[in-house]
Coordinates of C-alpha atoms and ligand atoms in Angstrom, one line a residue:
X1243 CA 22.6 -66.7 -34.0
X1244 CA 20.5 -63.8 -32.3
X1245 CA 22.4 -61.4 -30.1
X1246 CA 21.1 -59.4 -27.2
X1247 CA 22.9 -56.8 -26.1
X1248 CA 21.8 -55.6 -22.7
X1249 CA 22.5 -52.3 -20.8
X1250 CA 22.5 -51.6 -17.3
X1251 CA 21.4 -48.0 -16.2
X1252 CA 19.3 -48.5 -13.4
X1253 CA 21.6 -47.1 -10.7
X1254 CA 20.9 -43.9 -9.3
X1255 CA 24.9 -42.5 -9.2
X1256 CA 24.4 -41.1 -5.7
X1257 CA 28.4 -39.7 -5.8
X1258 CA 27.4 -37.6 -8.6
X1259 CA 25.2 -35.1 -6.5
X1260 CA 22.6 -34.3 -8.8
X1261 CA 19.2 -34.3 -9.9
X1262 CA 20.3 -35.6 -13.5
X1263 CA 20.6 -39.6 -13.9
X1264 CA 24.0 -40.7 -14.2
X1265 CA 24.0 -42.2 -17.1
X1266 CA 22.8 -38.7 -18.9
X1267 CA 25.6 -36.6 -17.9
X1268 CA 27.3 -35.9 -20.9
X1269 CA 31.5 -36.9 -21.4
X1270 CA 32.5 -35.2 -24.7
X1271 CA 29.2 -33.3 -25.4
X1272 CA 27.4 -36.6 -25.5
X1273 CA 25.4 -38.8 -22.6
X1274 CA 27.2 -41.4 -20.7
X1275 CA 24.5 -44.4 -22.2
X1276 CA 24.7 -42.9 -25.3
X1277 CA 28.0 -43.6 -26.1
X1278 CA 27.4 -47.6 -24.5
X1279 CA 24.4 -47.6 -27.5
X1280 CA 26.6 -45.9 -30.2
X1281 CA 29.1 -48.6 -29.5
X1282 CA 26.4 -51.5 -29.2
X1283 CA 24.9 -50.6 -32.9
X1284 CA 28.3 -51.4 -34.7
X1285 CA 27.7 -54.8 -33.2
X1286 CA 24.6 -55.3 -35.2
X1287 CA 22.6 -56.8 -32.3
X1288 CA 19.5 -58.2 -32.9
X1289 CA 17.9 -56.2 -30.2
X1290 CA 19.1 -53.5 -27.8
X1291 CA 17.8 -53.5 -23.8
X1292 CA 18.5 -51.0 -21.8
X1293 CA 17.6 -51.4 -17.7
X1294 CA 16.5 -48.6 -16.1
X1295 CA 15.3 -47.6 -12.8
X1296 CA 16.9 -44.3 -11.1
X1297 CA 15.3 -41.0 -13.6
X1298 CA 13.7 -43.9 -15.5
X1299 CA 11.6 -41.2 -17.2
X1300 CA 14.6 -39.1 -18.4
X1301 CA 16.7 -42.0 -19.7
X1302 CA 13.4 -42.7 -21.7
X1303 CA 13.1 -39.4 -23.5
X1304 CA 17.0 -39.3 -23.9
X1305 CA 16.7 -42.2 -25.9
X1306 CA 13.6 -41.5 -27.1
X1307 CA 13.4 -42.4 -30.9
X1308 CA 16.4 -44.9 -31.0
X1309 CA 16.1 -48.5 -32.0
X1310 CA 16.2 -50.1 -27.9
X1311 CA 14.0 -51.9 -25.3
X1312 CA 13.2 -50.7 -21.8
X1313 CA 12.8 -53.0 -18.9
X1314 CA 12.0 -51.2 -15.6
X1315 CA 14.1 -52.0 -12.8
X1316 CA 11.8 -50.4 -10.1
X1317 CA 14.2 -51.3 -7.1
X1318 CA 18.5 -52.2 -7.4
X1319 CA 18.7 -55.3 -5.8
X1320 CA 21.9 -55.9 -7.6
X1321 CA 23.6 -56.7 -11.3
X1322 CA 21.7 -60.0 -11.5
X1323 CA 18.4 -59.2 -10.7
X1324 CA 19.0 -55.8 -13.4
X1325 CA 19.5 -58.6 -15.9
X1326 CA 17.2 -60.4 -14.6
X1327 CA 14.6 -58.4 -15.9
X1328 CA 15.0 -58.6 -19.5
X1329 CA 15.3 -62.7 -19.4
X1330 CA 11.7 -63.1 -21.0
X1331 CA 12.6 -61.0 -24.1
X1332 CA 16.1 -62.8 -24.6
X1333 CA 16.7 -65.1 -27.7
X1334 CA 18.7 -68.0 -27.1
X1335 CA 21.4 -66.6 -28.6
X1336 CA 24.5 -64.7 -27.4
X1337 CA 23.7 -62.0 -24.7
X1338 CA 26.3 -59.2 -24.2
X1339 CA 26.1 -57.4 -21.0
X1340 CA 27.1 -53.7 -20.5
X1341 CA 27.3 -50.6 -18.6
X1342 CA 25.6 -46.9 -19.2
X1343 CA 28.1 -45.9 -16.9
X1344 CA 31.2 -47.4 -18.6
X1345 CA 31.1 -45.4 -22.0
X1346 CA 34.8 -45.9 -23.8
X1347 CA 34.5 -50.0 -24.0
X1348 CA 35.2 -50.2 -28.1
X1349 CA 33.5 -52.1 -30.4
X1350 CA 36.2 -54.7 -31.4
X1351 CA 36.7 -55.5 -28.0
X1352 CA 33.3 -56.9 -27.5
X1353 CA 33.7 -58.9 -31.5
X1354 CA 36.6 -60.2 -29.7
X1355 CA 34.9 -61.5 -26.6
X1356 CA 31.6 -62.3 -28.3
X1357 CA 33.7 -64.6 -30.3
X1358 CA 34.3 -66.9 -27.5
X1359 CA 31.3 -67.8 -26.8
X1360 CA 29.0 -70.9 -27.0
X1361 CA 27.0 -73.2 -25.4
X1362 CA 29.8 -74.9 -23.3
X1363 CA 31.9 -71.3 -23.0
X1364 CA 31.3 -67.8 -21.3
X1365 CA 33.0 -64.7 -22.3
X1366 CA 34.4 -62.3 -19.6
X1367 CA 36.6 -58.9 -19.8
X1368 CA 38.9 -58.8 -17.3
X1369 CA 41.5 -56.2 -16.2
X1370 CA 44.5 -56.6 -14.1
X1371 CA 45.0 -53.4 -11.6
X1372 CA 47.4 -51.8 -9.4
X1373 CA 44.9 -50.9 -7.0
X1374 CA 41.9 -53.5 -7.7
X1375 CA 40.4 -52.2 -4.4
X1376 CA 36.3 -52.7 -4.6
X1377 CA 36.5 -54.6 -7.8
X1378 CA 35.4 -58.3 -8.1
X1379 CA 38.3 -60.4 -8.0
X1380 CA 38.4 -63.8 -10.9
X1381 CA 39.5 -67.0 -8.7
X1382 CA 41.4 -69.4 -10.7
X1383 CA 42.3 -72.9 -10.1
X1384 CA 46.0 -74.4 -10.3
X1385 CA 45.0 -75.0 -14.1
X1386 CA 44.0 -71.2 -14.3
X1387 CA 40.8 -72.0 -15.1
X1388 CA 38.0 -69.1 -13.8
X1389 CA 36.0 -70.7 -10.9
X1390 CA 34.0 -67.9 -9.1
X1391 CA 34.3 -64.2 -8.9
X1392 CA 34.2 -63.0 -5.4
X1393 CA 32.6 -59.4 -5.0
X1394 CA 35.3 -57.4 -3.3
X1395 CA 33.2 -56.8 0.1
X1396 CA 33.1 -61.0 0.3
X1397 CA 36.6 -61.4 -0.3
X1398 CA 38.9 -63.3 2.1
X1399 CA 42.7 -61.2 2.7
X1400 CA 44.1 -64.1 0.2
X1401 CA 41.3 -62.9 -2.0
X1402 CA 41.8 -59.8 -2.1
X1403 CA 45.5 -59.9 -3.1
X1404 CA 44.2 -61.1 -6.6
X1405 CA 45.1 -58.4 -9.0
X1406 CA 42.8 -59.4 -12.1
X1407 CA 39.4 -57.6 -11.6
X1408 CA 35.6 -57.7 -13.1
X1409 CA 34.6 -55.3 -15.5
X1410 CA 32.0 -56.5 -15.3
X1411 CA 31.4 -56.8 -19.0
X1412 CA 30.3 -60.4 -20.1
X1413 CA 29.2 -62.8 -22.7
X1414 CA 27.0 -65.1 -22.1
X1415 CA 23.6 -67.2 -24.0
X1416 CA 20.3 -66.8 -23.5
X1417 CA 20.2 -70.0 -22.5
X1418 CA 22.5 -70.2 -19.8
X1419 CA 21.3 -66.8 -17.9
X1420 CA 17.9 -68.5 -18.6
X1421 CA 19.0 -71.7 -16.0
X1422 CA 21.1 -69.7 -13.8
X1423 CA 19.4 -66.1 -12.9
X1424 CA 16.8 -67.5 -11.5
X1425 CA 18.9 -69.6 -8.9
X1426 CA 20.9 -66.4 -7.9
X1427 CA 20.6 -65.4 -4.1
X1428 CA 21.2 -62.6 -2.5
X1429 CA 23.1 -64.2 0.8
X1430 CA 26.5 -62.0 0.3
X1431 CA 27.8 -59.4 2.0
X1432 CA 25.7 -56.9 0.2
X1433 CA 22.3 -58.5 -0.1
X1434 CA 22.1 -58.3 -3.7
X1435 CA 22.0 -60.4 -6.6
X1436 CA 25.3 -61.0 -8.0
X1437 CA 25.3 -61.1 -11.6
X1438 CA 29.0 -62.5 -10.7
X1439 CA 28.0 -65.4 -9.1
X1440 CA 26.9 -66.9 -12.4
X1441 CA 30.4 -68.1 -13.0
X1442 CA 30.4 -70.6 -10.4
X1443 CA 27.8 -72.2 -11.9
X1444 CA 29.5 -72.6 -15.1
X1445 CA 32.0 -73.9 -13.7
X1446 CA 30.2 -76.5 -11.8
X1447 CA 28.7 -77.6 -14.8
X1448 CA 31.9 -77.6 -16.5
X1449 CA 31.5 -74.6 -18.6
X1450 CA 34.7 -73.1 -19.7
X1451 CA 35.1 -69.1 -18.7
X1452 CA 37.4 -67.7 -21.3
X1453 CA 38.9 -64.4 -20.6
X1454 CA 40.1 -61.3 -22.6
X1455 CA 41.3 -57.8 -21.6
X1456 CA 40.5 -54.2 -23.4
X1457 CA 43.6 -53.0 -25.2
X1458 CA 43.2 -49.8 -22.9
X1459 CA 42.0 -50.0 -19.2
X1460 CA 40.3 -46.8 -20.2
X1461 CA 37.6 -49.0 -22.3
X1462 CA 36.7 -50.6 -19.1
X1463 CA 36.5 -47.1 -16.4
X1464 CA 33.0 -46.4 -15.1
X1465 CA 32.3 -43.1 -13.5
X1466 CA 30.9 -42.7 -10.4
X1467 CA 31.9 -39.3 -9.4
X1468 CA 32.1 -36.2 -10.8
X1469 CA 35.9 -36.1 -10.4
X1470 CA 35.9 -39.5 -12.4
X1471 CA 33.8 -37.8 -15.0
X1472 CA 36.5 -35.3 -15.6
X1473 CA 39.5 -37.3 -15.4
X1474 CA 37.5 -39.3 -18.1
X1475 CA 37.0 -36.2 -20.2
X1476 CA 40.5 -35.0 -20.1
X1477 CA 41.7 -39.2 -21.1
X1478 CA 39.3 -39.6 -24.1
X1479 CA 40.0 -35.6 -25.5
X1480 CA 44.0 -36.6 -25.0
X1481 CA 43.5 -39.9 -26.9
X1482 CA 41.8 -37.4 -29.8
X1483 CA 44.1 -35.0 -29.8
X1484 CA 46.8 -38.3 -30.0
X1485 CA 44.9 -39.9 -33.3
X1486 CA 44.7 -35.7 -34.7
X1487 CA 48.6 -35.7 -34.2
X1488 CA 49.4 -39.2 -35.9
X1489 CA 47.1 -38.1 -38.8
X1490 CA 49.0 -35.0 -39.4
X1491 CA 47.3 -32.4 -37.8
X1492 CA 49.4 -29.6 -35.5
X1493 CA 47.8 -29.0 -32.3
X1494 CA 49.3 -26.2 -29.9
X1495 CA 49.0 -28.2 -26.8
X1496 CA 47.3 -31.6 -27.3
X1497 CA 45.9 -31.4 -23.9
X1498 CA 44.1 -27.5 -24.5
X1499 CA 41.7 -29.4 -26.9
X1500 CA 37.9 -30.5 -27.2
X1501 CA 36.4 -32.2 -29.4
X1502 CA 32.6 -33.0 -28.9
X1503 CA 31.4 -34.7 -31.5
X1504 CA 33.1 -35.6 -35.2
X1505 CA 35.9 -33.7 -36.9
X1506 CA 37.8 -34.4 -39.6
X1507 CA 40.5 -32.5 -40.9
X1508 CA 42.9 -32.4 -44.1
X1509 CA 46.5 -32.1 -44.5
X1510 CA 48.6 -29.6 -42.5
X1511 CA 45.8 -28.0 -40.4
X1512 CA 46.8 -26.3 -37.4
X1513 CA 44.9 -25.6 -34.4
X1514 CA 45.6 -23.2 -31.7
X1515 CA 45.4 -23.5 -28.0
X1516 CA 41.5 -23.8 -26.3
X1517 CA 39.5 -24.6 -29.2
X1518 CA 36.3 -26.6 -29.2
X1519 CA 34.7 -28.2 -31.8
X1520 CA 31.1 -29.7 -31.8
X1521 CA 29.0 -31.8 -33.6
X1522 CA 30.0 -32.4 -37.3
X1523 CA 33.3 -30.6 -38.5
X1524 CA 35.8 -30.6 -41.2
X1525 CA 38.2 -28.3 -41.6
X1526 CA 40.5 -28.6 -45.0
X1527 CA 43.9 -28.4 -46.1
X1528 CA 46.5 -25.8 -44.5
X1529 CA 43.4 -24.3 -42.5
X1530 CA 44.2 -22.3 -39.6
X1531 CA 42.4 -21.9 -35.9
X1532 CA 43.1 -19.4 -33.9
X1533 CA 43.1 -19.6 -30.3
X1534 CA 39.6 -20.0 -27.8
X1535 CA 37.3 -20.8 -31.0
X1536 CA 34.3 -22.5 -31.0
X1537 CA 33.4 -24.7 -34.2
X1538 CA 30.4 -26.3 -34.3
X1539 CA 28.5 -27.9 -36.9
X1540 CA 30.3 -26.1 -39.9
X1541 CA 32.8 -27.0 -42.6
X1542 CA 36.0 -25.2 -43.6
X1543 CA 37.5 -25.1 -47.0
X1544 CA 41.3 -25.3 -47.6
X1545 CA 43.4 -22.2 -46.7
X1546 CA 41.4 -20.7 -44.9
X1547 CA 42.4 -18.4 -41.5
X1548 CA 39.9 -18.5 -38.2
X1549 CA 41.7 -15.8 -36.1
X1550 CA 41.1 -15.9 -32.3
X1551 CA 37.9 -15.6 -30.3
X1552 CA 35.9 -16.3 -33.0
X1553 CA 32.4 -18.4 -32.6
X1554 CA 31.3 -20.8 -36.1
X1555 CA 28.1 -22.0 -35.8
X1556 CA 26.7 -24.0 -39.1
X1557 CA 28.3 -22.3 -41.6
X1558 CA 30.0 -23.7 -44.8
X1559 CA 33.1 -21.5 -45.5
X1560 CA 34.9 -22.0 -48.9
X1561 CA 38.8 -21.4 -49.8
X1562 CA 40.9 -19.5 -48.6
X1563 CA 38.2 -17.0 -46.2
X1564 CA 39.7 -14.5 -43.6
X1565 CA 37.3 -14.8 -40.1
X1566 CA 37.6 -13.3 -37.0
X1567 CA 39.0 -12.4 -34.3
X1568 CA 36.0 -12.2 -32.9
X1569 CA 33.0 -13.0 -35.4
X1570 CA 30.8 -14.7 -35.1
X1571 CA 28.9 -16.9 -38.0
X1572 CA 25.5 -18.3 -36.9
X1573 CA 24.0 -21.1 -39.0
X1574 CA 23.1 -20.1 -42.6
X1575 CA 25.8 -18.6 -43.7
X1576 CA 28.0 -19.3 -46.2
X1577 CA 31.0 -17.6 -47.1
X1578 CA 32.7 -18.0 -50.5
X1579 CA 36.5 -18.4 -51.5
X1580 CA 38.5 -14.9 -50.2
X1581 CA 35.7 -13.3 -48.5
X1582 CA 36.6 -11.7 -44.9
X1583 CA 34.4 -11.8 -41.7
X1584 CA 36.7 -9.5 -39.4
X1585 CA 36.3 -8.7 -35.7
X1586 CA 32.9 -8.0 -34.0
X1587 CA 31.1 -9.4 -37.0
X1588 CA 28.1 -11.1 -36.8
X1589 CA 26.4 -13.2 -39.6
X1590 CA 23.2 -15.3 -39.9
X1591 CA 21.4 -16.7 -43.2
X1592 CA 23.8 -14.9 -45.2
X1593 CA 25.4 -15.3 -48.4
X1594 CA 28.9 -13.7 -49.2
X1595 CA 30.7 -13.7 -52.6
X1596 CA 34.0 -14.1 -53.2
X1597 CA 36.1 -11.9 -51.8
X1598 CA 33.7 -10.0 -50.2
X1599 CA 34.8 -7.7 -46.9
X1600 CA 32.7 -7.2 -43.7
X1601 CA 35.8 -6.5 -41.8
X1602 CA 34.6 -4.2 -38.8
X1603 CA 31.3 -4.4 -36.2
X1604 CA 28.6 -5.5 -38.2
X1605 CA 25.0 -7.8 -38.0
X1606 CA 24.5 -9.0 -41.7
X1607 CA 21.5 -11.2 -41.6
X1608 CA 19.3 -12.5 -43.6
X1609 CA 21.4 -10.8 -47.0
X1610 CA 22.9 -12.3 -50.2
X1611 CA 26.1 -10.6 -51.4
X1612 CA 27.6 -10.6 -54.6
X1613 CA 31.3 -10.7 -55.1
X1614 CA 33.8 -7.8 -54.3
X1615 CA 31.2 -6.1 -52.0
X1616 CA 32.8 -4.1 -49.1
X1617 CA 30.6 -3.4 -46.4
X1618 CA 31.6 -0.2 -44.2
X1619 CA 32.0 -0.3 -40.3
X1620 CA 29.3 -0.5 -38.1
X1621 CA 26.6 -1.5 -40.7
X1622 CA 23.4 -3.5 -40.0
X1623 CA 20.8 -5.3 -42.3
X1624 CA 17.5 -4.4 -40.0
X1625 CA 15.9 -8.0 -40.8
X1626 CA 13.3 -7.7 -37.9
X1627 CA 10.4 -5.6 -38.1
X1628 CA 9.4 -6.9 -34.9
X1629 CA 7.4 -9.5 -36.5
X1630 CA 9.0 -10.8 -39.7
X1631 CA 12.3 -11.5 -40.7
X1632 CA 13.1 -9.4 -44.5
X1633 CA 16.1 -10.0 -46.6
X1634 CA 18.8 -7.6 -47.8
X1635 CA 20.2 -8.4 -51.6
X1636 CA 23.4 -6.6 -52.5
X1637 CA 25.0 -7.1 -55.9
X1638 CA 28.3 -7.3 -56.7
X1639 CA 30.9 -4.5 -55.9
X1640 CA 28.5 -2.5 -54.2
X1641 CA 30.2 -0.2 -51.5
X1642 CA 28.3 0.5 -48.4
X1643 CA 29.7 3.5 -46.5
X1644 CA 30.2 3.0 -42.5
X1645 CA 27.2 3.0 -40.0
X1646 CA 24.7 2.2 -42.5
X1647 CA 21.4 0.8 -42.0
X1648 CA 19.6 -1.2 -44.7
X1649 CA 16.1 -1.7 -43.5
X1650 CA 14.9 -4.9 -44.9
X1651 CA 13.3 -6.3 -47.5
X1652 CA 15.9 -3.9 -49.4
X1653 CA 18.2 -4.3 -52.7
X1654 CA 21.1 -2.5 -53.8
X1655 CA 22.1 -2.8 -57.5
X1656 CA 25.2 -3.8 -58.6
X1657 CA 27.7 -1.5 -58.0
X1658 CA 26.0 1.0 -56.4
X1659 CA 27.6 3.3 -53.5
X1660 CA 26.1 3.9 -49.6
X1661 CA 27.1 7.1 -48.4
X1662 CA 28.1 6.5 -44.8
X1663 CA 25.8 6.9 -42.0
X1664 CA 22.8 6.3 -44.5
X1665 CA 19.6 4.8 -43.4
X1666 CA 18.8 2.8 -46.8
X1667 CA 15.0 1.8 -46.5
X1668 CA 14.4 1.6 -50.5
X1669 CA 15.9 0.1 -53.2
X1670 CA 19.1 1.4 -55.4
X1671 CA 19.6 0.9 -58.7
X1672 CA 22.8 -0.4 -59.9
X1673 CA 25.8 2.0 -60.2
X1674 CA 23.8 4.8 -58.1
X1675 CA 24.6 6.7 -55.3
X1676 CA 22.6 6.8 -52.8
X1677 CA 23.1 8.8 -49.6
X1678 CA 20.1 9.0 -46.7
X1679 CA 21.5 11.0 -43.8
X1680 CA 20.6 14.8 -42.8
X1681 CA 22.6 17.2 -44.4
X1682 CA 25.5 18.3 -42.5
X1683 CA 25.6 22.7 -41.4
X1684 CA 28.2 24.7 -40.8
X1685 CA 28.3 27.8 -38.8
X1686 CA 31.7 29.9 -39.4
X1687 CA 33.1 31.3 -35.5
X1688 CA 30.4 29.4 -33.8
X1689 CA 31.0 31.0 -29.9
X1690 CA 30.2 28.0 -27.4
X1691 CA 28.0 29.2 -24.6
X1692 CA 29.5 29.8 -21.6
X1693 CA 28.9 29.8 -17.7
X1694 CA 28.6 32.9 -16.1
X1695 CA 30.9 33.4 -12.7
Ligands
LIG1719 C1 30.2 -54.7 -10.3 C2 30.7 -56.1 -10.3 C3 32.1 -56.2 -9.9 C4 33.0 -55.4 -10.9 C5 32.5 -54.0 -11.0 C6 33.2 -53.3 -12.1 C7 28.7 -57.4 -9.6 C8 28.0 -58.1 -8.4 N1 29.9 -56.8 -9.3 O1 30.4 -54.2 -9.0 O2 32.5 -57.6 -9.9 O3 34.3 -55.5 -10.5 O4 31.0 -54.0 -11.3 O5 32.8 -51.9 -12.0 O6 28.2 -57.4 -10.7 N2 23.0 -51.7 -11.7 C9 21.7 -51.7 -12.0 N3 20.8 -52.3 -11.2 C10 21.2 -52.8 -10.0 C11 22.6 -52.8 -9.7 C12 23.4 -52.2 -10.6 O7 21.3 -51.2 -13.1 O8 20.4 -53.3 -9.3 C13 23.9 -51.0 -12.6 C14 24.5 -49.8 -12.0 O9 23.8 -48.6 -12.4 C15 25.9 -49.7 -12.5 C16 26.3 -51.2 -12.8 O10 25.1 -51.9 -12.8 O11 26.0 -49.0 -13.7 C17 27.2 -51.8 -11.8 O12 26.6 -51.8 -10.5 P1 27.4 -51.5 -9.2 O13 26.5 -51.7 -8.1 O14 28.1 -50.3 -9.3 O15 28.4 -52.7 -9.2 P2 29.8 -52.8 -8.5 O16 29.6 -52.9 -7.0 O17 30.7 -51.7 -9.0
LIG1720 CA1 30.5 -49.6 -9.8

């Protein structure tokens, strides 16, 4: 059987005041509709639809590239005529309607509810609130059976006492939302058309509705506001930091903790308060992060210490490595087992051997180093020459003297020695000295000038 999964994201999210579609702004690093399609592709659909309208353009080059259908909602007359729009490239099949704006609903959830249905049955998600002001309230009969859902604005008083709400999520067939959109008016309070209203159909034709509920009424929370968006944000990171826990992992203060993307972690890994962590990360065994650090795209071997402040950016850090405070490691590089990146240290495209030191106020791009290197405070690989990037190689236990500059393309041999405050332009042989500074003068009893009074 063909499945149609069908996404709504033609409304323009007035509440949000903004120039951005809703459905684009981003809840853990990662657009609202984007996490609604991430969901809908574990389902193995048969094809994707996604309704737009509002920013139709942006939502476009968003998803620009992923496996989905467009159909253009040019004005919102309502959740029925949205759905409306994509009945002439609907199978038969099962049709499962989402939100972009409802981005937590979980894949086994919708298995569940997609399992109901059939030909004589409909699948809806419902959710039973305290407050279910606004929502659409299910009417049962005396047998419980769903009969109509009445929009919240058409509800009588008795109505509105109902306590079991719309998600508006549903399960349907092609077939059915073939025979019944089309007969959908728009005579309600509102003067749209009511993808609800399908349900009194089935039920006049005797089609049973059967219900199911999310396991968390945080699957089933749209955002309309920017104050919903954050209260969103701070719910999903919590439920993160929650799984991090169960799995083993310490976390300073589960709710001072972001995580924006994927990250995976061994056993007894501890992470400090305010740290953020993007895109794809793992961090292994007994690994240590220090408060206010940014992680993003990088992996960290076992044992190894990220002090606070510091800023990872695609690097690949082996075991055991001493970073920050304060460094900062841009994509490229690659630290070995017991190397050392200490405070105001940047790195980019650079290799450093094991147990290598750049422990003090350095830019090392573009450079290999060997093993047991120490680089000196305040030293900088000059890999620009204002038009071309030039790399720096430095053998193994070569000592570079503070405030050097190696002016790049430049090697030093293994084991050779920078004299501080050396301006290294040509290459060193191994196990030489080299020292490029002027030569320092001395005058015995020298008499400061003075002001005359
Ligand atoms: C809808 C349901 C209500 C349910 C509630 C849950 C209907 C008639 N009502 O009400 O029973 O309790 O959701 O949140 O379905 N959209 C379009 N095109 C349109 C209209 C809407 O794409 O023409 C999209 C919106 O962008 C939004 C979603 O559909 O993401 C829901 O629309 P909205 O108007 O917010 O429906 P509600 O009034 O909240
Ligand atoms: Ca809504």
């Amino acid at each position: 059987m063909t499945l149609d999964v069908v996404i709504l994201a033609a409304g323009q999210g007035t509440r949000m005041r903004s120039a951005k579609p809703k459905v684009l702004h981003a809840l853990a690093g990662k657009p609202l509709v984007s996490h609604v399609l991430d969901t809908a592709e574990q389902l193995g659909a048969t094809r994707t639809h996604v309704v737009i309208g509002h920013g139709a353009e942006q939502v476009e080059a968003e998803l620009d590239g992923r496996d989905v259908r467009f159909a253009l909602q040019t004005e919102q007359k309502g959740t029925g005529h949205a759905v409306a729009q994509t009945l002439d490239e609907l199978g038969d099949g099962k049709v499962l309607i989402l939100y972009g704006d409802v981005p937590l609903i979980r894949a086994e959830t919708l298995t569940a509810l997609l399992d109901e249905v059939d030909e004589r049955r409909l699948g809806l998600l419902t959710v039973t609130l305290d407050d279910p002001g606004g929502y659409g309230r299910i009417v049962r009969d005396a047998e419980g059976r769903v009969t109509r859902i009445v929009e919240h604005k058409d509800a009588s008083e008795a109505e509105r006492g109902i306590t079991e709400c719309n998600t508006g999520i549903v399960a349907a067939t092609g077939t059915q939302l073939k025979r019944w959109l089309p007969q959908l008016s728009a005579e309600n309070a509102q003067g749209e058309y009511y993808l609800t209203d399908i349900f009194a159909m089935a039920a006049a034709e005797g089609i049973e509705v059967a219900t199911a509920s999310p396991a968390s009424a945080l699957e089933v929370e749209g955002v309309n506001n920017r104050s919903q968006m954050a209260a969103l944000e701070r719910a999903y990171q919590r439920d993160r930091a929650e799984r991090l826990l169960t799995e083993g992992v310490a976390l300073a203060d589960p709710a001072r903790f972001d995580v924006r993307g994927r990250l995976q972690c061994g056993h007894d890994v501890f992470i400090d308060v305010g740290c953020v962590f993007e895109g794809d990360v793992t961090l292994g065994d007994g690994v240590s992060v220090g408060p206010y650090t940014l992680i993003r795209d990088s992996h960290v071997a076992a044992g190894t210490v990220i002090e606070a402040h510091s800023i990872i950016e695609g690097a690949e850090v082996a075991e055991q490595a001493h970073i920050g405070p304060f460094a900062r490691l841009r994509p490229g590089t690659r630290l070995a087992r017991q190397s050392k990146v200490g405070n105001f240290v940047e790195t980019k495209n650079a290799e450093v051997g094991e147990g290598s030191k750049i422990n003090h106020l350095s830019y090392v791009g573009d450079a290999s180093l060997g093993g047991g290197v120490n680089i000196g405070a305040g030293t900088i690989t000059c890999n620009y020459d204002g038009a071309h990037k030039h790399r720096t190689e430095i053998g193994d236990d070569v000592f570079v003297g503070s405030n050097t500059a190696l002016v790049a393309p430049v090697a030093l041999g293994a084991g050779a020695t920078i004299g501080a405050g050396s301006t290294i332009s040509r290459d060193v042989e191994a196990g030489a000295l080299a020292v490029a500074r002027t030569r320092q003068t001395t005058r015995a009893g020298w008499k400061r000038p003075r002001k005359s009074s």
